[in-house]
Backbone as a printed PyTorch tensor [residue, N CA C, xyz], in Angstrom:
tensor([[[-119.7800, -141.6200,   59.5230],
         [-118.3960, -141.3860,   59.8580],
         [-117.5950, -142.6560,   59.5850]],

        [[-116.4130, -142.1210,   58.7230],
         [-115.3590, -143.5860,   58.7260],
         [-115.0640, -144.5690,   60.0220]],

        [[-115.0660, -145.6510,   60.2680],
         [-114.7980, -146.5120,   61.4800],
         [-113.2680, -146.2630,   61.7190]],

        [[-112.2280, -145.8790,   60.7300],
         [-111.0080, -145.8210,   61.1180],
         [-110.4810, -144.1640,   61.7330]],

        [[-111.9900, -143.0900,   61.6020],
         [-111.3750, -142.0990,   62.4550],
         [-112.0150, -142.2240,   63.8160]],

        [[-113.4550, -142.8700,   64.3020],
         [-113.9060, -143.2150,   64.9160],
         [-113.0230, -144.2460,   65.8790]],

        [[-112.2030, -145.1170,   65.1120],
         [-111.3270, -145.8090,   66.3120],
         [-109.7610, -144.4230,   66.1950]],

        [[-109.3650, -143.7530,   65.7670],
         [-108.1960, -142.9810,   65.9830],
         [-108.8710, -142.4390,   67.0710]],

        [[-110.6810, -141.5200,   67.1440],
         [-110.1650, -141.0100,   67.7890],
         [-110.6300, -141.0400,   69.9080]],

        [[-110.9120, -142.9760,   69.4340],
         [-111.1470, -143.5920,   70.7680],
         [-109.7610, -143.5550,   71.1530]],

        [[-108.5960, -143.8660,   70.4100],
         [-107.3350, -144.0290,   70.6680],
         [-106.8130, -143.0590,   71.3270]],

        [[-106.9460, -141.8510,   70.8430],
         [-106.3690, -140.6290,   71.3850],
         [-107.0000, -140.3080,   72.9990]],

        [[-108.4360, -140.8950,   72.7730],
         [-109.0490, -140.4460,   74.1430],
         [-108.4230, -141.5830,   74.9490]],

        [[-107.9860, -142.6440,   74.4360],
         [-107.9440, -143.6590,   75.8100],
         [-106.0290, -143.4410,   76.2100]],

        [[-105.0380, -142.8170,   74.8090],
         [-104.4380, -142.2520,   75.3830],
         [-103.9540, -140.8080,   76.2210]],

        [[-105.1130, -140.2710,   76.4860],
         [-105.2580, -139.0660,   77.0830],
         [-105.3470, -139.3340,   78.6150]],

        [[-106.3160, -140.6360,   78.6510],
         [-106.6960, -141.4320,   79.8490],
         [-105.4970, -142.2820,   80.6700]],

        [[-104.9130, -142.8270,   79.6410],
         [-103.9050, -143.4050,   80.3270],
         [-102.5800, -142.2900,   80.9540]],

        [[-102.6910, -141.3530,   80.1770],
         [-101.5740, -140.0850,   80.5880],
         [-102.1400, -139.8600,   81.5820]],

        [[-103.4500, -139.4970,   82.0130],
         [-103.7500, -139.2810,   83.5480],
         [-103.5700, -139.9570,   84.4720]],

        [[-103.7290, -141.0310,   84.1090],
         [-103.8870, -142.0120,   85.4900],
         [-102.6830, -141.9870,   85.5610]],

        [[-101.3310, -142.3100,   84.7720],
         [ -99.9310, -141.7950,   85.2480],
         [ -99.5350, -140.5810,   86.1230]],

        [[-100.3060, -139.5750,   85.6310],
         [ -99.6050, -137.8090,   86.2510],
         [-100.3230, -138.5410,   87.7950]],

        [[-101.4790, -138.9970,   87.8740],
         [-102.3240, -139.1840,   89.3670],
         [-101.4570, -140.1020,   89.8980]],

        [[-100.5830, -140.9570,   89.2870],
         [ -99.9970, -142.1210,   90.5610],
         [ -98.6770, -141.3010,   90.6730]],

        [[ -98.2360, -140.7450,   89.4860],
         [ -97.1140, -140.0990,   90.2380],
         [ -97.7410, -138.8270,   91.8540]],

        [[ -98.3410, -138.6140,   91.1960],
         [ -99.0030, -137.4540,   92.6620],
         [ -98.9190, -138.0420,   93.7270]],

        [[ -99.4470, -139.4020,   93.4660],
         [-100.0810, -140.5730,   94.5260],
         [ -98.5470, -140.7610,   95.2080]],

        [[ -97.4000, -140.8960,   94.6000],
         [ -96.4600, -141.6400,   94.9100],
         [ -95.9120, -140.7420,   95.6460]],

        [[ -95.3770, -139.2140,   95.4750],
         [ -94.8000, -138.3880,   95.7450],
         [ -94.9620, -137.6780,   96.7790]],

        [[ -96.3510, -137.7270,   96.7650],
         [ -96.9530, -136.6280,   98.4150],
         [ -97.4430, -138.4300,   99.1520]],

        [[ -98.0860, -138.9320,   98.7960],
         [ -98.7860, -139.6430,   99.8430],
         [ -97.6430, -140.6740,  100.7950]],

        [[ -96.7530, -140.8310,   99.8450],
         [ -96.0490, -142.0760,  100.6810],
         [ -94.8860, -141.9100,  101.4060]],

        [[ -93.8390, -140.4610,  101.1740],
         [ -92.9840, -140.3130,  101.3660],
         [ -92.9290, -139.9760,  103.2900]],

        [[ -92.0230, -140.7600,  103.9210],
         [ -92.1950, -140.5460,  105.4920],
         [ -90.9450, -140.6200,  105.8860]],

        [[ -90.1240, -139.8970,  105.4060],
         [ -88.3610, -139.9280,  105.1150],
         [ -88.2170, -138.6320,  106.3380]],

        [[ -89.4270, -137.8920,  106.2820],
         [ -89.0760, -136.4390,  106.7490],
         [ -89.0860, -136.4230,  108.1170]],

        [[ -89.9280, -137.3910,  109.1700],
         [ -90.0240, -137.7650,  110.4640],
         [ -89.0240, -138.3220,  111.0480]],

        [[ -87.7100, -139.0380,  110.0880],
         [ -86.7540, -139.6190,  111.1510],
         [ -85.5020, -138.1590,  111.2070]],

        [[ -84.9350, -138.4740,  112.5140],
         [ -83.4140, -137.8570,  112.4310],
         [ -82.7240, -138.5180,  111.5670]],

        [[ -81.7790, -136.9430,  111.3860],
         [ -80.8290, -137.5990,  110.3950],
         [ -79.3010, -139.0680,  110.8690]],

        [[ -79.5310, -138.7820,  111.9860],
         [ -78.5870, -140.2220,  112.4860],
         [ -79.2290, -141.3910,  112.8220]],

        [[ -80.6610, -141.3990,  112.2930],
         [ -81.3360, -142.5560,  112.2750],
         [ -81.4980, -143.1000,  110.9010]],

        [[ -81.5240, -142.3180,  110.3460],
         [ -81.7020, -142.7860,  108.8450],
         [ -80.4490, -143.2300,  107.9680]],

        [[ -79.2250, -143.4020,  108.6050],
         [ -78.6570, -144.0820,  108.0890],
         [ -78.8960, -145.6630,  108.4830]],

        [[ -79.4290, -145.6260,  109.4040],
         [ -79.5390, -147.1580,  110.3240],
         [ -80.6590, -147.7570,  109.4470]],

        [[ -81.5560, -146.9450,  109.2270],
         [ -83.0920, -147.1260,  108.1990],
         [ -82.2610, -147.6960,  107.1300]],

        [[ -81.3260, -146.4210,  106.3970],
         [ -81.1720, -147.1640,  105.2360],
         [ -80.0900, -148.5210,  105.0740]],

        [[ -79.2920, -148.7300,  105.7990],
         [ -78.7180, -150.0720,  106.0230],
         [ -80.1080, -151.2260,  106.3830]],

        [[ -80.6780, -151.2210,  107.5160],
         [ -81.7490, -152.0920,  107.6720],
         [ -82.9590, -152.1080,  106.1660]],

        [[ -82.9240, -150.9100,  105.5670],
         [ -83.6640, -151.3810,  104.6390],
         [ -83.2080, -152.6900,  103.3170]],

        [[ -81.5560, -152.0640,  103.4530],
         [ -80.7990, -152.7120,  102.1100],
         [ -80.4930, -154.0830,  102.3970]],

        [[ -80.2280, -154.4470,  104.0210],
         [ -80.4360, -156.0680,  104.0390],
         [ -82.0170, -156.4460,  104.6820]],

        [[ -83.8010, -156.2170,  104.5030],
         [ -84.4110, -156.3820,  104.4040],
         [ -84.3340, -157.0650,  102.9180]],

        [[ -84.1580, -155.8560,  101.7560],
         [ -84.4630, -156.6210,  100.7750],
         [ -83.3560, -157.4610,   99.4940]],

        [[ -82.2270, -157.5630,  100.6880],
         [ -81.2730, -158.5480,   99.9900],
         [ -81.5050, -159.6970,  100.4820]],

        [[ -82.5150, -159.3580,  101.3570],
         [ -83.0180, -161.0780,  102.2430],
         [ -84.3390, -161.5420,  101.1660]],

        [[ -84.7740, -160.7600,  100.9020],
         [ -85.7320, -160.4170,   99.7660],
         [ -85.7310, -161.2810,   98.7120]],

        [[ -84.3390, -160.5540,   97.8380],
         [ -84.0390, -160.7180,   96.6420],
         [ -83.3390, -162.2810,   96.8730]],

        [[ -82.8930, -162.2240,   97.6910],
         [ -82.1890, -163.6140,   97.6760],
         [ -82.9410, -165.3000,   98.0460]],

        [[ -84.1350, -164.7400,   99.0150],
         [ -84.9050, -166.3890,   99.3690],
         [ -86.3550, -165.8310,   98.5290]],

        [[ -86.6790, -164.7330,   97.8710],
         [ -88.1480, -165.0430,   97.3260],
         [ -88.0220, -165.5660,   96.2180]],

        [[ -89.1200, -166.4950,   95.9580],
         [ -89.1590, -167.2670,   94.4530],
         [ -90.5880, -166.9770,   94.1660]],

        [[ -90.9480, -167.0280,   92.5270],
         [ -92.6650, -167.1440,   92.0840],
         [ -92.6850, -166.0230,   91.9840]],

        [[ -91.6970, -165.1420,   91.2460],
         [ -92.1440, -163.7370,   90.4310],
         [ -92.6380, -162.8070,   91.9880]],

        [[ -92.8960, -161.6920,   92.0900],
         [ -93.4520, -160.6510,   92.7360],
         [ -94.1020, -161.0120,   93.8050]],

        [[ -95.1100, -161.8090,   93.3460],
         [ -96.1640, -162.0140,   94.7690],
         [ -95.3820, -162.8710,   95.9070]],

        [[ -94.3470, -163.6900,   95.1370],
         [ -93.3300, -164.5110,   96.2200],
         [ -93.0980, -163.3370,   96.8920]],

        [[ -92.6940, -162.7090,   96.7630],
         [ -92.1890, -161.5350,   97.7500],
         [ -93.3370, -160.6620,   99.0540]],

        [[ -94.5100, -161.2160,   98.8960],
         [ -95.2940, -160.5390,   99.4810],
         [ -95.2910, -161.1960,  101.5390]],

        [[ -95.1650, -162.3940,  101.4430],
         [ -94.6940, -162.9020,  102.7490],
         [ -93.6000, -161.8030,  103.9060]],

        [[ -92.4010, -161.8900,  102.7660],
         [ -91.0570, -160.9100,  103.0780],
         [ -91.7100, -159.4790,  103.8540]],

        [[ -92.3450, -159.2470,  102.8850],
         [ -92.8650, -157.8100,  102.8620],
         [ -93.8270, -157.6160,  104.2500]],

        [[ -94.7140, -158.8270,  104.3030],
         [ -95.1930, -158.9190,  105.4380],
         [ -95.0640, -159.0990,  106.3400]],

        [[ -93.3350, -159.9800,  106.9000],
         [ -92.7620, -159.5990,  107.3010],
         [ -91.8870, -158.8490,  107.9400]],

        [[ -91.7360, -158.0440,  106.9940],
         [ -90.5810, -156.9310,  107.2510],
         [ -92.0200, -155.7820,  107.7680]],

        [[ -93.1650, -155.4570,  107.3350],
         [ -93.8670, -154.5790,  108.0320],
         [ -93.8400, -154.7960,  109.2420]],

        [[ -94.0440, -155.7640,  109.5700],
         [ -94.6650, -156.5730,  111.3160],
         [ -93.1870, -156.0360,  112.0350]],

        [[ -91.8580, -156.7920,  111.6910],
         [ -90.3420, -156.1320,  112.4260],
         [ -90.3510, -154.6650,  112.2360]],

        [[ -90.2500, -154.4040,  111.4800],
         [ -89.5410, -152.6750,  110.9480],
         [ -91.0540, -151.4050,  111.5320]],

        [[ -92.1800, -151.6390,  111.2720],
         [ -93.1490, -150.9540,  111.2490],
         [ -93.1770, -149.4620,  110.8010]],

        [[ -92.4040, -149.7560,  109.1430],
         [ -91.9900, -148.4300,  108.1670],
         [ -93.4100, -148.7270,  107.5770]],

        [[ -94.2690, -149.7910,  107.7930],
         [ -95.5150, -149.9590,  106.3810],
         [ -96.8830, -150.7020,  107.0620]],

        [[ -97.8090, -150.1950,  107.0690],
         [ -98.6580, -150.9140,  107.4640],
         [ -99.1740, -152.2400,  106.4650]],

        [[-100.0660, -153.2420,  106.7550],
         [-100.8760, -154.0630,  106.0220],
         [-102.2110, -153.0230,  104.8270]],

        [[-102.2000, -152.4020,  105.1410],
         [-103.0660, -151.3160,  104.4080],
         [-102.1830, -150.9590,  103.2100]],

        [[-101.1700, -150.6370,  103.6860],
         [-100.2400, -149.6020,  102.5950],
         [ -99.4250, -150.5440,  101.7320]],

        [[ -99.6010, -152.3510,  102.0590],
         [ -98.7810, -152.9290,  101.1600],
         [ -99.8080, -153.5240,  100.2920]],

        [[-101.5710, -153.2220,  100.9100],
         [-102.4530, -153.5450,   99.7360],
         [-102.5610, -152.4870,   98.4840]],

        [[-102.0530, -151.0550,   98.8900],
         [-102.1700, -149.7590,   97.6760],
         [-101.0030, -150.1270,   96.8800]],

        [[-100.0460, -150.8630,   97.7780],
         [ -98.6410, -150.7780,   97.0300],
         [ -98.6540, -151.7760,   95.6270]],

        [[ -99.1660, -152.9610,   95.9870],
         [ -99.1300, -154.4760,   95.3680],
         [-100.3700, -153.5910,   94.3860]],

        [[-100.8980, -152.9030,   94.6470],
         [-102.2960, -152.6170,   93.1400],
         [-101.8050, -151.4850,   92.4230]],

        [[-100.8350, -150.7770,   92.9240],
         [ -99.7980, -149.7620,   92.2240],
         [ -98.7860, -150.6040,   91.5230]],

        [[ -98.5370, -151.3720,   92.0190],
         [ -96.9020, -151.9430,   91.0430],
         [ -97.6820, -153.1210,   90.1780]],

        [[ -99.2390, -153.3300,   90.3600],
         [ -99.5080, -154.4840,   89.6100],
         [ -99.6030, -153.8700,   88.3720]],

        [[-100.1510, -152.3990,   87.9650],
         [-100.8960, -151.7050,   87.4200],
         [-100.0070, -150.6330,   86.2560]],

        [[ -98.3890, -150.6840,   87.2450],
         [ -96.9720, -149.9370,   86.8350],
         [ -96.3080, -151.5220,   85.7270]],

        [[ -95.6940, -150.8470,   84.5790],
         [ -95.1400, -151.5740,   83.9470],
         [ -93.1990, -151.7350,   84.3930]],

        [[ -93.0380, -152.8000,   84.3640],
         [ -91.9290, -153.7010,   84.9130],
         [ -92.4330, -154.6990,   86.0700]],

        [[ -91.0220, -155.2880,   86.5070],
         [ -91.3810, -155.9570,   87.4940],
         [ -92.1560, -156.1870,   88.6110]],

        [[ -92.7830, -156.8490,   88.7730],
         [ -93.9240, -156.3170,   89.9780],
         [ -92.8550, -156.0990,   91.6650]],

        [[ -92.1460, -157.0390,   91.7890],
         [ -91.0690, -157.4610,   93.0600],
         [ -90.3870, -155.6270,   92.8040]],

        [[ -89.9590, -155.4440,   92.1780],
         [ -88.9270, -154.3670,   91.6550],
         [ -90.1650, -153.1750,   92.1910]],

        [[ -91.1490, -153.0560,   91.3410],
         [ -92.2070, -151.8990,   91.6530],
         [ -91.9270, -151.7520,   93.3770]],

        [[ -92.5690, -153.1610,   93.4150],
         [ -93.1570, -153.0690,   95.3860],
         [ -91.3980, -152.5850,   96.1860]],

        [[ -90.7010, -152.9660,   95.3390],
         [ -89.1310, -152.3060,   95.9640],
         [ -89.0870, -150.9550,   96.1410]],

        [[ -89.5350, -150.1240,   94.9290],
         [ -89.3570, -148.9490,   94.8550],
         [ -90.5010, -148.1710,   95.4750]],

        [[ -91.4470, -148.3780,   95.7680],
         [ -92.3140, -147.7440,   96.5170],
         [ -92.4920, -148.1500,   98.4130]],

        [[ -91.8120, -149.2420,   98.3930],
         [ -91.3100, -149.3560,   99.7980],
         [ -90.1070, -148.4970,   99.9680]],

        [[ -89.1960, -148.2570,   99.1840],
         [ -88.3620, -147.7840,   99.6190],
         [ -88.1500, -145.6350,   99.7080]],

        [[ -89.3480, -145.7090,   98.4440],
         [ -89.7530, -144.4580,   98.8800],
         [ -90.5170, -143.8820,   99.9820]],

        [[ -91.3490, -144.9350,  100.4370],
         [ -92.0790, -144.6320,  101.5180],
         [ -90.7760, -144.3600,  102.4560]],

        [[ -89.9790, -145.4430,  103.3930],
         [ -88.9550, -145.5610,  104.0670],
         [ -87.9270, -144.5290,  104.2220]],

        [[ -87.2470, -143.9800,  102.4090],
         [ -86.4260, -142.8040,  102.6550],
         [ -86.2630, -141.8540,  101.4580]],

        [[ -87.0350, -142.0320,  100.7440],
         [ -87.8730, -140.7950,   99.2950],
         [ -86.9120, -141.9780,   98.2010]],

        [[ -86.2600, -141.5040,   97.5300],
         [ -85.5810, -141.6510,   95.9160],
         [ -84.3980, -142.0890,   96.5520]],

        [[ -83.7360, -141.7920,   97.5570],
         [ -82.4500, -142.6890,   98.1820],
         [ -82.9560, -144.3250,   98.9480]],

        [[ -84.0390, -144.6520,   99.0880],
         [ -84.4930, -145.7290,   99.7970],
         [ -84.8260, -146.5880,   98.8610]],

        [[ -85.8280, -145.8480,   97.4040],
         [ -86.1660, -146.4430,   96.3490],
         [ -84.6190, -147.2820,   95.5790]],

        [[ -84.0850, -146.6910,   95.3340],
         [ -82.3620, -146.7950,   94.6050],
         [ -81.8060, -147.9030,   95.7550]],

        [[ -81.8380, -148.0880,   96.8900],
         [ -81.3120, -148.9470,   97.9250],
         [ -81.8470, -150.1040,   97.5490]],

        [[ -83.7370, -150.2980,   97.7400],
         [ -84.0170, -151.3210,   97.8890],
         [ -84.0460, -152.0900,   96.9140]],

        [[ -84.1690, -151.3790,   95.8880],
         [ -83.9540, -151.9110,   94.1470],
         [ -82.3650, -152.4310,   93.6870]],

        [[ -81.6310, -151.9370,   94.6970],
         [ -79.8380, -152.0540,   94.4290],
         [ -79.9970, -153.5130,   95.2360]],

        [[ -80.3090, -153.6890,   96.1800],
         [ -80.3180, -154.7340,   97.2530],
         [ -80.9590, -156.1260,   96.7350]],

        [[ -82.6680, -155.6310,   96.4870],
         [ -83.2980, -156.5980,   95.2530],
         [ -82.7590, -157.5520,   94.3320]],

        [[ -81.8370, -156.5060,   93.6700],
         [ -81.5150, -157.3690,   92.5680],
         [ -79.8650, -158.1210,   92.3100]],

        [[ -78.9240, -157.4530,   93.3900],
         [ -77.5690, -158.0300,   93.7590],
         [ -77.6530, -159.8340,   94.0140]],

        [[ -78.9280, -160.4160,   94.6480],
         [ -78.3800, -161.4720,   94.5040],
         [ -78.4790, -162.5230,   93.2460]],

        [[ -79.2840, -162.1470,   92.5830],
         [ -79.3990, -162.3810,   91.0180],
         [ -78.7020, -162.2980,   90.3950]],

        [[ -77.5850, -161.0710,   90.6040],
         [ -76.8550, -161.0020,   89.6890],
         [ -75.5250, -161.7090,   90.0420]],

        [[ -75.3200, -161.9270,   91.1430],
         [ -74.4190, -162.6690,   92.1480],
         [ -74.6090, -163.8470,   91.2150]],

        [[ -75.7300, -164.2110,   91.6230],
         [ -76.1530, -165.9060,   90.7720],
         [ -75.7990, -166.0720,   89.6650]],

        [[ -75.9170, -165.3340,   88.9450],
         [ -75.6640, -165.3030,   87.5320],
         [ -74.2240, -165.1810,   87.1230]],

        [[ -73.8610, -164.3960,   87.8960],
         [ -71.9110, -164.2790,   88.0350],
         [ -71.6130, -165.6910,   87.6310]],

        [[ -71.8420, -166.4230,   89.1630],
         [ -71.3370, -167.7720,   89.1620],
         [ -72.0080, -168.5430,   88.6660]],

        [[ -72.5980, -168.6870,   88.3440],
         [ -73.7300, -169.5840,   86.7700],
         [ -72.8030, -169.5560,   85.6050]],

        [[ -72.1490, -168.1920,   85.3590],
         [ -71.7500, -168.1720,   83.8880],
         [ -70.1150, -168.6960,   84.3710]],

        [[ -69.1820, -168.8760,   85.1950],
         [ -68.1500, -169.5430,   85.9430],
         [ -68.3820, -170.5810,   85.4900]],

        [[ -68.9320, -171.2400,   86.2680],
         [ -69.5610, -172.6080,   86.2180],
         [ -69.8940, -173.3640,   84.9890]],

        [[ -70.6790, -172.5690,   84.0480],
         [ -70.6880, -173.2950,   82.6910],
         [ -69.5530, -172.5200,   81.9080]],

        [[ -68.9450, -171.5800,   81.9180],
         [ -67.2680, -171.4570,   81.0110],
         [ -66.1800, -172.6820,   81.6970]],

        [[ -66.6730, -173.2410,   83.0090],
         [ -65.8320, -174.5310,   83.4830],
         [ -65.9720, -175.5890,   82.8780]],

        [[ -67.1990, -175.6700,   82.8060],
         [ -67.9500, -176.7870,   81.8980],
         [ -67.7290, -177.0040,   80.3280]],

        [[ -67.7290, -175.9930,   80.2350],
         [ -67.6940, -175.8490,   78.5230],
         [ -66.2120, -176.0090,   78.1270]],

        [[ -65.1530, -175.7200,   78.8030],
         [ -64.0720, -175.6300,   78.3030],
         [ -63.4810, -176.9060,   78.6720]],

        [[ -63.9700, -177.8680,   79.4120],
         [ -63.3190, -178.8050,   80.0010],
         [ -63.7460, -180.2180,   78.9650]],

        [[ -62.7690, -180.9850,   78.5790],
         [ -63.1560, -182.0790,   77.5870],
         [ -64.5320, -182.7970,   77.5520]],

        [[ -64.5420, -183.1460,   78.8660],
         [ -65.5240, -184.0290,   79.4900],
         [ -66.8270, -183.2580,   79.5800]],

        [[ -66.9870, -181.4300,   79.3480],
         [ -67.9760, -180.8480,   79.6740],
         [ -68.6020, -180.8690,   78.0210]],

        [[ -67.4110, -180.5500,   77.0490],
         [ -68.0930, -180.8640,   75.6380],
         [ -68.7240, -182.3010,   75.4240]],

        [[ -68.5290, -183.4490,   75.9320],
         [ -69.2560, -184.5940,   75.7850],
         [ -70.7510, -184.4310,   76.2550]],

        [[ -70.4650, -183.5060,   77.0940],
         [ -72.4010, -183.6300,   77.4090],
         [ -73.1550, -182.7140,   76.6990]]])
């Protein structure tokens, strides 16, 4: 047998494999984590405010990529008790394993746990506001610089 249909058709099998293990974490994600359905509905607005400055406290003092964020997280389980220490070890090997951000992943699956696809969208909105805050005034700051005589000398 040719070696180049022999590797097509490892390819096809290992993308057949990887399509599963996707359809299984979505399963994983959808039934196992969601706990939105146990609060009242005049509690869960309080959830979702306390969730959105959890992780603007988050987004704003963690540094060192993703795992910086794992303190926060451990944190915020111990105050809030939306997540056990168990469920932020499935979480951190789910978002290590999910392509994008790892900080961003562990956002969105905390926040689905907390309040389904409206908690996910919160904590990911919250996440990433102070970054972009930063960056606002970063680019201020050097159009000050840049335009100012003394800023072209340097």
């Amino acid at each position: 047998m040719n070696n180049n249909i022999i590797a097509s058709v490892f390819l096809v099998f290992y993308i057949i494999g990887q399509f599963k293990l996707r359809v299984k974490l979505s399963v994983y994600i959808f039934y196992y984590i969601n706990d939105s359905l146990k609060y009242k509905r005049s509690d869960l607005k309080m959830i979702i405010v306390t969730l959105f400055l959890e992780f603007l406290k988050i987004g704003a003092f963690s540094f060192g990529g993703g795992l910086g964020t794992l303190p926060y997280i451990y944190e915020m389980s111990r105050t809030t008790s939306w997540i056990t220490e168990e469920y932020i070890g499935n979480i951190l090997t789910v978002s290590q394993i999910t392509p994008g951000p790892l900080a961003c992943n562990i956002g969105t699956l905390v926040g689905l746990k907390v309040h389904g696809v409206v908690g996910a969208f919160v904590a990911n909105l919250a996440f990433i506001i102070p970054a972009i805050c930063f960056m606002g005034v970063s680019y201020k700051i050097l159009e000050k610089i840049k335009n100012n005589p003394k800023g072209k000398e340097v």
